[in-house]
Amino acid sequence: MDIQNFIDMFSSLFEVTPKNELRAGTEYKSLEEWDSMMALETIAMIDEEYNVGLDGDDIRGADTISDIFEIVKTRMNA
Amino acid sequence: MPEHPFSLDDKTILVTGASSGIGRAIAIECSKLGAKLIITGRDKKRLSDTFGTLQGNGHDEVTADLSSAAEITALIKSIPILDGFVCNAGVNKLLPIQFITEKDVGETLQINSVAPILITKDLVKRKKLKNPSSIVFISSIAGVFSASPANSIYSASKGALNGFMKNAALDLAKKGIRCNSVNPGFIKTDLSDIKELNEDQLQKHLTKYPLKRFGMPEDVAYAVIYLLSDASSWVTGAPFRIDGGYTIQ
């Protein structure tokens, strides 16, 4: 798994945010479209695609897309 | 007839999902009012913990997995005639629509909707419910009075449960069996300690409750006691909201 693939999966959850606004360093929680429902969608997408179960606190502690990616990568290798 | 209409003296009551949370509180509070409990749960150790905290004598505990129709039948065969049945066992999983799988739907509906229907059927068929007696289904405000994000499978299961409750109330009235539901809002239990949500999200959710707190398992238990007792003998087919005012807005 590489980060570009993860960003592609993550960006597929967004309806209106342009894909080119989503990069590894993007602070996704400051995007206008981000809300608590998208946090649940992110958890469900990661469970479905990577078979990793994140919880709400993981999302709370991750500021950038790269931060989420690193958590997923670590759990996949654990 | 007990001395006080709210008493459960000498009533034999089956409570499913009694190993934790709401079910545990229901069993304990019912025992304080004189009921003889038969409690069931999947986790033998935690069920025994509940059993150890019941007041009075003559209670029984049965480990059972209600996802199996065979285990349901074995359970119902083994129990005595009941004055009350509290159908409490339930599961919850937050899942946005596009991530729902057949497995998730099946598991949630099995525990929350199918098992309550099959237990009720077995109790009636084997004549395990007295005339008069009372069934209380632990439902939810979700799917019946309200909706919340990513809660669609759970809502579907509870909506189905309330539909069954209402129709069972009609079908079983001539047998003297009353059927009602308690529909709680957010209750602080292990089940509602939903891992997908963090503390910030819970605090935000709390602002939607006019009474400014989440429910406690005992808040549900006290409503269940009313519906099991003779005080509610003219109440059937009724959903009882216990939600700190959440759904009035």
Tab-separated table of C-alpha atoms in Angstrom:
chain	number	residue	atom	x	y	z
A	1	MET	CA	0.000	0.000	0.000
A	2	ASP	CA	1.324	3.438	-0.911
A	3	ILE	CA	0.092	6.809	0.200
A	4	GLN	CA	-1.224	7.818	-3.227
A	5	ASN	CA	-3.494	4.801	-3.253
A	6	PHE	CA	-4.690	5.731	0.235
A	7	ILE	CA	-5.326	9.353	-0.794
A	8	ASP	CA	-7.356	8.100	-3.774
A	9	MET	CA	-9.506	5.939	-1.514
A	10	PHE	CA	-9.883	8.751	1.008
A	11	SER	CA	-10.781	11.308	-1.657
A	12	SER	CA	-13.526	9.030	-2.994
A	13	LEU	CA	-15.460	9.786	0.215
A	14	PHE	CA	-15.713	13.478	-0.718
A	15	GLU	CA	-18.523	14.831	-2.882
A	16	VAL	CA	-17.552	18.439	-3.543
A	17	THR	CA	-13.936	18.936	-2.439
A	18	PRO	CA	-11.685	18.897	-5.572
A	19	LYS	CA	-9.373	15.865	-5.578
A	20	ASN	CA	-6.302	18.056	-6.091
A	21	GLU	CA	-6.941	19.702	-2.708
A	22	LEU	CA	-6.310	16.372	-0.997
A	23	ARG	CA	-2.598	15.718	-0.458
A	24	ALA	CA	-0.577	13.875	2.155
A	25	GLY	CA	-0.167	17.005	4.267
A	26	THR	CA	-3.767	18.232	3.963
A	27	GLU	CA	-5.418	19.025	7.296
A	28	TYR	CA	-8.657	17.386	6.252
A	29	LYS	CA	-10.660	18.438	9.321
A	30	SER	CA	-10.433	22.067	8.236
A	31	LEU	CA	-12.113	21.273	4.899
A	32	GLU	CA	-15.628	22.666	4.687
A	33	GLU	CA	-17.036	19.287	3.689
A	34	TRP	CA	-15.584	17.402	6.667
A	35	ASP	CA	-18.048	16.448	9.414
A	36	SER	CA	-18.682	13.685	11.969
A	37	MET	CA	-20.421	11.556	9.328
A	38	MET	CA	-17.267	11.661	7.198
A	39	ALA	CA	-15.265	10.492	10.207
A	40	LEU	CA	-17.525	7.410	10.362
A	41	GLU	CA	-17.193	6.927	6.607
A	42	THR	CA	-13.405	7.075	6.911
A	43	ILE	CA	-13.411	4.405	9.637
A	44	ALA	CA	-15.720	2.176	7.563
A	45	MET	CA	-13.665	2.671	4.359
A	46	ILE	CA	-10.428	1.715	6.143
A	47	ASP	CA	-12.107	-1.355	7.611
A	48	GLU	CA	-13.395	-2.412	4.186
A	49	GLU	CA	-10.267	-1.634	2.121
A	50	TYR	CA	-7.434	-2.371	4.560
A	51	ASN	CA	-9.113	-4.599	7.137
A	52	VAL	CA	-7.947	-2.272	9.917
A	53	GLY	CA	-10.371	-1.187	12.626
A	54	LEU	CA	-9.786	2.419	13.683
A	55	ASP	CA	-11.770	4.079	16.455
A	56	GLY	CA	-12.989	7.625	16.947
A	57	ASP	CA	-9.932	8.545	19.004
A	58	ASP	CA	-7.587	7.532	16.159
A	59	ILE	CA	-9.316	10.047	13.903
A	60	ARG	CA	-9.243	12.670	16.632
A	61	GLY	CA	-5.475	12.243	16.975
A	62	ALA	CA	-4.734	12.390	13.228
A	63	ASP	CA	-4.414	15.919	11.828
A	64	THR	CA	-3.332	15.195	8.248
A	65	ILE	CA	-4.171	12.508	5.685
A	66	SER	CA	-0.612	11.261	6.114
A	67	ASP	CA	-1.241	10.853	9.867
A	68	ILE	CA	-4.170	8.500	9.170
A	69	PHE	CA	-2.116	6.646	6.560
A	70	GLU	CA	0.685	6.053	9.075
A	71	ILE	CA	-1.748	4.618	11.653
A	72	VAL	CA	-3.236	2.274	9.052
A	73	LYS	CA	0.202	1.200	7.810
A	74	THR	CA	1.408	0.479	11.345
A	75	ARG	CA	-1.702	-1.576	12.191
A	76	MET	CA	-1.478	-3.525	8.919
A	77	ASN	CA	2.095	-4.533	9.753
A	78	ALA	CA	1.310	-5.330	13.394
B	1	MET	CA	-52.270	-9.904	43.336
B	2	PRO	CA	-49.311	-8.212	45.062
B	3	GLU	CA	-50.017	-5.708	47.824
B	4	HIS	CA	-48.749	-2.700	45.860
B	5	PRO	CA	-49.532	-2.310	42.127
B	6	PHE	CA	-45.893	-1.534	41.313
B	7	SER	CA	-44.577	-4.567	43.213
B	8	LEU	CA	-43.144	-7.578	41.377
B	9	ASP	CA	-43.595	-9.906	44.366
B	10	ASP	CA	-43.771	-13.560	43.309
B	11	LYS	CA	-43.585	-12.728	39.609
B	12	THR	CA	-41.252	-14.946	37.559
B	13	ILE	CA	-39.483	-12.895	34.906
B	14	LEU	CA	-37.122	-13.847	32.059
B	15	VAL	CA	-34.521	-11.224	31.109
B	16	THR	CA	-32.288	-11.774	28.056
B	17	GLY	CA	-28.941	-10.013	27.620
B	18	ALA	CA	-28.573	-9.712	31.388
B	19	SER	CA	-24.790	-10.043	31.513
B	20	SER	CA	-24.220	-6.311	31.172
B	21	GLY	CA	-25.604	-2.811	30.750
B	22	ILE	CA	-29.350	-2.278	30.552
B	23	GLY	CA	-30.196	-5.978	30.986
B	24	ARG	CA	-28.117	-6.230	34.136
B	25	ALA	CA	-29.794	-3.138	35.647
B	26	ILE	CA	-33.245	-4.479	34.755
B	27	ALA	CA	-32.533	-7.820	36.451
B	28	ILE	CA	-31.130	-6.198	39.593
B	29	GLU	CA	-33.940	-3.622	39.947
B	30	CYS	CA	-36.628	-6.273	39.343
B	31	SER	CA	-35.075	-8.455	42.054
B	32	LYS	CA	-35.247	-5.531	44.491
B	33	LEU	CA	-39.009	-5.405	43.941
B	34	GLY	CA	-39.480	-9.090	44.709
B	35	ALA	CA	-39.309	-10.765	41.297
B	36	LYS	CA	-37.830	-14.202	40.712
B	37	LEU	CA	-35.452	-13.821	37.769
B	38	ILE	CA	-34.304	-16.128	35.024
B	39	ILE	CA	-31.396	-14.331	33.393
B	40	THR	CA	-29.655	-15.233	30.162
B	41	GLY	CA	-26.534	-13.969	28.409
B	42	ARG	CA	-23.726	-15.162	26.161
B	43	ASP	CA	-20.866	-14.478	28.568
B	44	LYS	CA	-20.985	-17.036	31.388
B	45	LYS	CA	-18.695	-15.122	33.730
B	46	ARG	CA	-20.376	-11.746	33.378
B	47	LEU	CA	-23.783	-13.409	33.645
B	48	SER	CA	-22.654	-14.939	36.937
B	49	ASP	CA	-21.546	-11.485	38.095
B	50	THR	CA	-25.089	-10.226	37.499
B	51	PHE	CA	-26.545	-13.309	39.162
B	52	GLY	CA	-24.421	-12.677	42.249
B	53	THR	CA	-25.837	-9.172	42.667
B	54	LEU	CA	-29.524	-10.154	42.507
B	55	GLN	CA	-31.466	-9.674	45.736
B	56	GLY	CA	-33.685	-12.383	47.227
B	57	ASN	CA	-33.787	-16.091	46.425
B	58	GLY	CA	-35.058	-18.476	43.785
B	59	HIS	CA	-33.315	-16.936	40.758
B	60	ASP	CA	-31.828	-18.893	37.876
B	61	GLU	CA	-29.151	-18.213	35.213
B	62	VAL	CA	-28.855	-19.802	31.762
B	63	THR	CA	-25.990	-19.189	29.321
B	64	ALA	CA	-27.503	-18.975	25.828
B	65	ASP	CA	-26.559	-17.681	22.380
B	66	LEU	CA	-29.739	-16.244	20.913
B	67	SER	CA	-28.330	-16.167	17.380
B	68	SER	CA	-29.248	-19.864	17.228
B	69	ALA	CA	-32.907	-20.909	16.884
B	70	ALA	CA	-32.025	-24.286	18.428
B	71	GLU	CA	-30.605	-22.610	21.537
B	72	ILE	CA	-33.690	-20.406	21.803
B	73	THR	CA	-35.950	-23.463	21.767
B	74	ALA	CA	-33.764	-25.268	24.320
B	75	LEU	CA	-33.886	-22.208	26.587
B	76	ILE	CA	-37.664	-21.836	26.406
B	77	LYS	CA	-38.201	-25.559	27.016
B	78	SER	CA	-36.082	-25.386	30.178
B	79	ILE	CA	-37.831	-22.495	31.921
B	80	PRO	CA	-40.963	-22.412	34.116
B	81	ILE	CA	-44.208	-20.511	33.378
B	82	LEU	CA	-43.556	-16.761	33.305
B	83	ASP	CA	-45.327	-13.621	34.506
B	84	GLY	CA	-43.004	-11.475	32.454
B	85	PHE	CA	-40.419	-11.495	29.671
B	86	VAL	CA	-37.952	-8.673	29.107
B	87	CYS	CA	-36.507	-8.975	25.618
B	88	ASN	CA	-33.327	-6.982	25.975
B	89	ALA	CA	-30.400	-8.641	24.147
B	90	GLY	CA	-29.148	-6.335	21.397
B	91	VAL	CA	-26.171	-5.291	19.280
B	92	ASN	CA	-25.197	-2.049	17.575
B	93	LYS	CA	-22.700	-1.059	14.895
B	94	LEU	CA	-22.357	2.331	13.248
B	95	LEU	CA	-22.024	1.916	9.496
B	96	PRO	CA	-22.539	4.479	6.705
B	97	ILE	CA	-24.914	3.182	4.014
B	98	GLN	CA	-22.287	2.598	1.321
B	99	PHE	CA	-20.282	0.289	3.612
B	100	ILE	CA	-23.132	-1.966	4.736
B	101	THR	CA	-22.520	-5.652	4.056
B	102	GLU	CA	-24.989	-8.537	3.995
B	103	LYS	CA	-23.142	-9.998	6.995
B	104	ASP	CA	-23.594	-6.825	9.087
B	105	VAL	CA	-27.299	-6.607	8.230
B	106	GLY	CA	-27.806	-10.305	8.975
B	107	GLU	CA	-26.049	-10.247	12.343
B	108	THR	CA	-27.811	-7.107	13.561
B	109	LEU	CA	-31.285	-8.192	12.454
B	110	GLN	CA	-30.741	-11.698	13.871
B	111	ILE	CA	-30.061	-10.482	17.404
B	112	ASN	CA	-32.264	-7.360	17.462
B	113	SER	CA	-35.306	-8.519	15.484
B	114	VAL	CA	-35.363	-12.230	14.598
B	115	ALA	CA	-34.442	-13.570	18.059
B	116	PRO	CA	-37.143	-11.501	19.864
B	117	ILE	CA	-39.745	-12.774	17.384
B	118	LEU	CA	-38.653	-16.420	17.755
B	119	ILE	CA	-38.459	-16.259	21.559
B	120	THR	CA	-41.947	-14.758	21.724
B	121	LYS	CA	-43.208	-17.443	19.356
B	122	ASP	CA	-41.684	-20.254	21.424
B	123	LEU	CA	-43.022	-18.796	24.689
B	124	VAL	CA	-46.540	-18.618	23.251
B	125	LYS	CA	-46.426	-21.978	21.521
B	126	ARG	CA	-45.164	-23.760	24.627
B	127	LYS	CA	-47.637	-21.865	26.828
B	128	LYS	CA	-44.907	-20.419	29.004
B	129	LEU	CA	-46.690	-17.101	29.548
B	130	LYS	CA	-49.421	-16.815	32.189
B	131	ASN	CA	-52.748	-15.099	31.733
B	132	PRO	CA	-52.136	-12.293	32.634
B	133	SER	CA	-48.486	-11.633	31.763
B	134	SER	CA	-46.341	-8.932	30.209
B	135	ILE	CA	-43.667	-8.794	27.502
B	136	VAL	CA	-41.380	-5.755	27.374
B	137	PHE	CA	-39.183	-5.262	24.310
B	138	ILE	CA	-36.133	-3.053	24.791
B	139	SER	CA	-36.128	-1.062	21.574
B	140	SER	CA	-34.725	2.412	20.863
B	141	ILE	CA	-35.772	5.881	19.795
B	142	ALA	CA	-33.695	5.093	16.677
B	143	GLY	CA	-35.765	3.808	13.785
B	144	VAL	CA	-38.995	4.454	15.676
B	145	PHE	CA	-38.924	8.146	16.670
B	146	SER	CA	-35.601	9.438	15.369
B	147	ALA	CA	-32.497	8.818	13.272
B	148	SER	CA	-28.801	9.484	13.827
B	149	PRO	CA	-25.722	9.311	11.574
B	150	ALA	CA	-24.624	5.880	10.290
B	151	ASN	CA	-27.257	4.122	12.393
B	152	SER	CA	-29.435	2.730	9.594
B	153	ILE	CA	-29.065	-1.027	10.214
B	154	TYR	CA	-29.714	-0.622	13.924
B	155	SER	CA	-32.678	1.654	13.151
B	156	ALA	CA	-34.080	-0.921	10.736
B	157	SER	CA	-33.790	-3.646	13.381
B	158	LYS	CA	-35.531	-1.553	16.050
B	159	GLY	CA	-38.227	-0.374	13.645
B	160	ALA	CA	-38.932	-4.022	12.876
B	161	LEU	CA	-39.015	-4.817	16.585
B	162	ASN	CA	-41.602	-2.106	17.271
B	163	GLY	CA	-43.719	-3.276	14.354
B	164	PHE	CA	-43.691	-6.780	15.790
B	165	MET	CA	-44.461	-5.505	19.309
B	166	LYS	CA	-47.540	-3.638	18.133
B	167	ASN	CA	-48.936	-6.570	16.202
B	168	ALA	CA	-48.081	-9.078	18.936
B	169	ALA	CA	-50.016	-6.856	21.377
B	170	LEU	CA	-53.092	-7.313	19.188
B	171	ASP	CA	-52.633	-11.032	18.537
B	172	LEU	CA	-51.877	-11.953	22.158
B	173	ALA	CA	-54.432	-9.719	23.918
B	174	LYS	CA	-57.002	-12.515	24.166
B	175	LYS	CA	-54.424	-14.667	25.946
B	176	GLY	CA	-53.941	-11.889	28.496
B	177	ILE	CA	-50.392	-11.222	27.302
B	178	ARG	CA	-49.550	-7.530	27.124
B	179	CYS	CA	-46.747	-6.384	24.778
B	180	ASN	CA	-45.013	-3.035	25.087
B	181	SER	CA	-41.622	-1.520	24.363
B	182	VAL	CA	-39.245	0.824	26.109
B	183	ASN	CA	-37.490	3.100	23.625
B	184	PRO	CA	-34.411	4.654	25.192
B	185	GLY	CA	-32.208	7.446	23.911
B	186	PHE	CA	-28.449	7.276	24.492
B	187	ILE	CA	-27.779	5.180	27.595
B	188	LYS	CA	-24.336	4.968	29.153
B	189	THR	CA	-23.529	1.253	28.875
B	190	ASP	CA	-20.855	-0.920	27.329
B	191	LEU	CA	-22.951	-1.175	24.163
B	192	SER	CA	-23.277	2.596	23.833
B	193	ASP	CA	-19.560	3.010	24.412
B	194	ILE	CA	-19.398	2.957	20.635
B	195	LYS	CA	-15.786	2.797	19.559
B	196	GLU	CA	-16.351	4.727	16.339
B	197	LEU	CA	-17.212	7.869	18.330
B	198	ASN	CA	-14.767	9.936	20.350
B	199	GLU	CA	-15.371	12.051	23.448
B	200	ASP	CA	-15.805	15.298	21.435
B	201	GLN	CA	-18.577	13.707	19.361
B	202	LEU	CA	-20.315	12.364	22.468
B	203	GLN	CA	-20.204	15.781	24.145
B	204	LYS	CA	-21.719	17.356	21.026
B	205	HIS	CA	-24.456	14.706	21.023
B	206	LEU	CA	-25.165	15.462	24.693
B	207	THR	CA	-26.173	19.043	23.826
B	208	LYS	CA	-29.251	17.587	22.080
B	209	TYR	CA	-30.644	16.265	25.376
B	210	PRO	CA	-32.853	18.875	27.153
B	211	LEU	CA	-32.336	17.134	30.518
B	212	LYS	CA	-28.571	17.611	30.012
B	213	ARG	CA	-27.373	14.090	30.702
B	214	PHE	CA	-27.284	10.718	28.987
B	215	GLY	CA	-29.515	7.990	30.383
B	216	MET	CA	-28.460	5.472	32.979
B	217	PRO	CA	-29.428	1.777	32.693
B	218	GLU	CA	-31.645	2.248	35.757
B	219	ASP	CA	-33.694	4.908	33.915
B	220	VAL	CA	-34.727	2.144	31.519
B	221	ALA	CA	-35.182	-0.441	34.279
B	222	TYR	CA	-37.749	1.690	36.140
B	223	ALA	CA	-39.916	1.958	33.009
B	224	VAL	CA	-39.612	-1.796	32.464
B	225	ILE	CA	-40.754	-2.414	36.038
B	226	TYR	CA	-43.888	-0.334	35.451
B	227	LEU	CA	-44.696	-2.292	32.290
B	228	LEU	CA	-44.139	-5.641	34.057
B	229	SER	CA	-46.217	-4.681	37.093
B	230	ASP	CA	-49.968	-4.787	37.598
B	231	ALA	CA	-49.914	-0.964	37.560
B	232	SER	CA	-49.817	-1.146	33.738
B	233	SER	CA	-52.531	-3.797	33.350
B	234	TRP	CA	-54.467	-1.635	30.844
B	235	VAL	CA	-51.377	-0.788	28.765
B	236	THR	CA	-50.540	-2.771	25.629
B	237	GLY	CA	-49.028	-2.027	22.223
B	238	ALA	CA	-47.358	1.095	23.613
B	239	PRO	CA	-43.840	2.372	22.944
B	240	PHE	CA	-42.507	4.144	26.056
B	241	ARG	CA	-39.907	6.825	25.274
B	242	ILE	CA	-37.155	7.267	27.869
B	243	ASP	CA	-34.871	9.825	26.275
B	244	GLY	CA	-34.259	12.898	28.438
B	245	GLY	CA	-36.446	14.886	26.039
B	246	TYR	CA	-34.293	14.168	22.952
B	247	THR	CA	-37.237	13.591	20.601
B	248	ILE	CA	-39.449	16.526	21.669
B	249	GLN	CA	-37.459	19.030	19.622
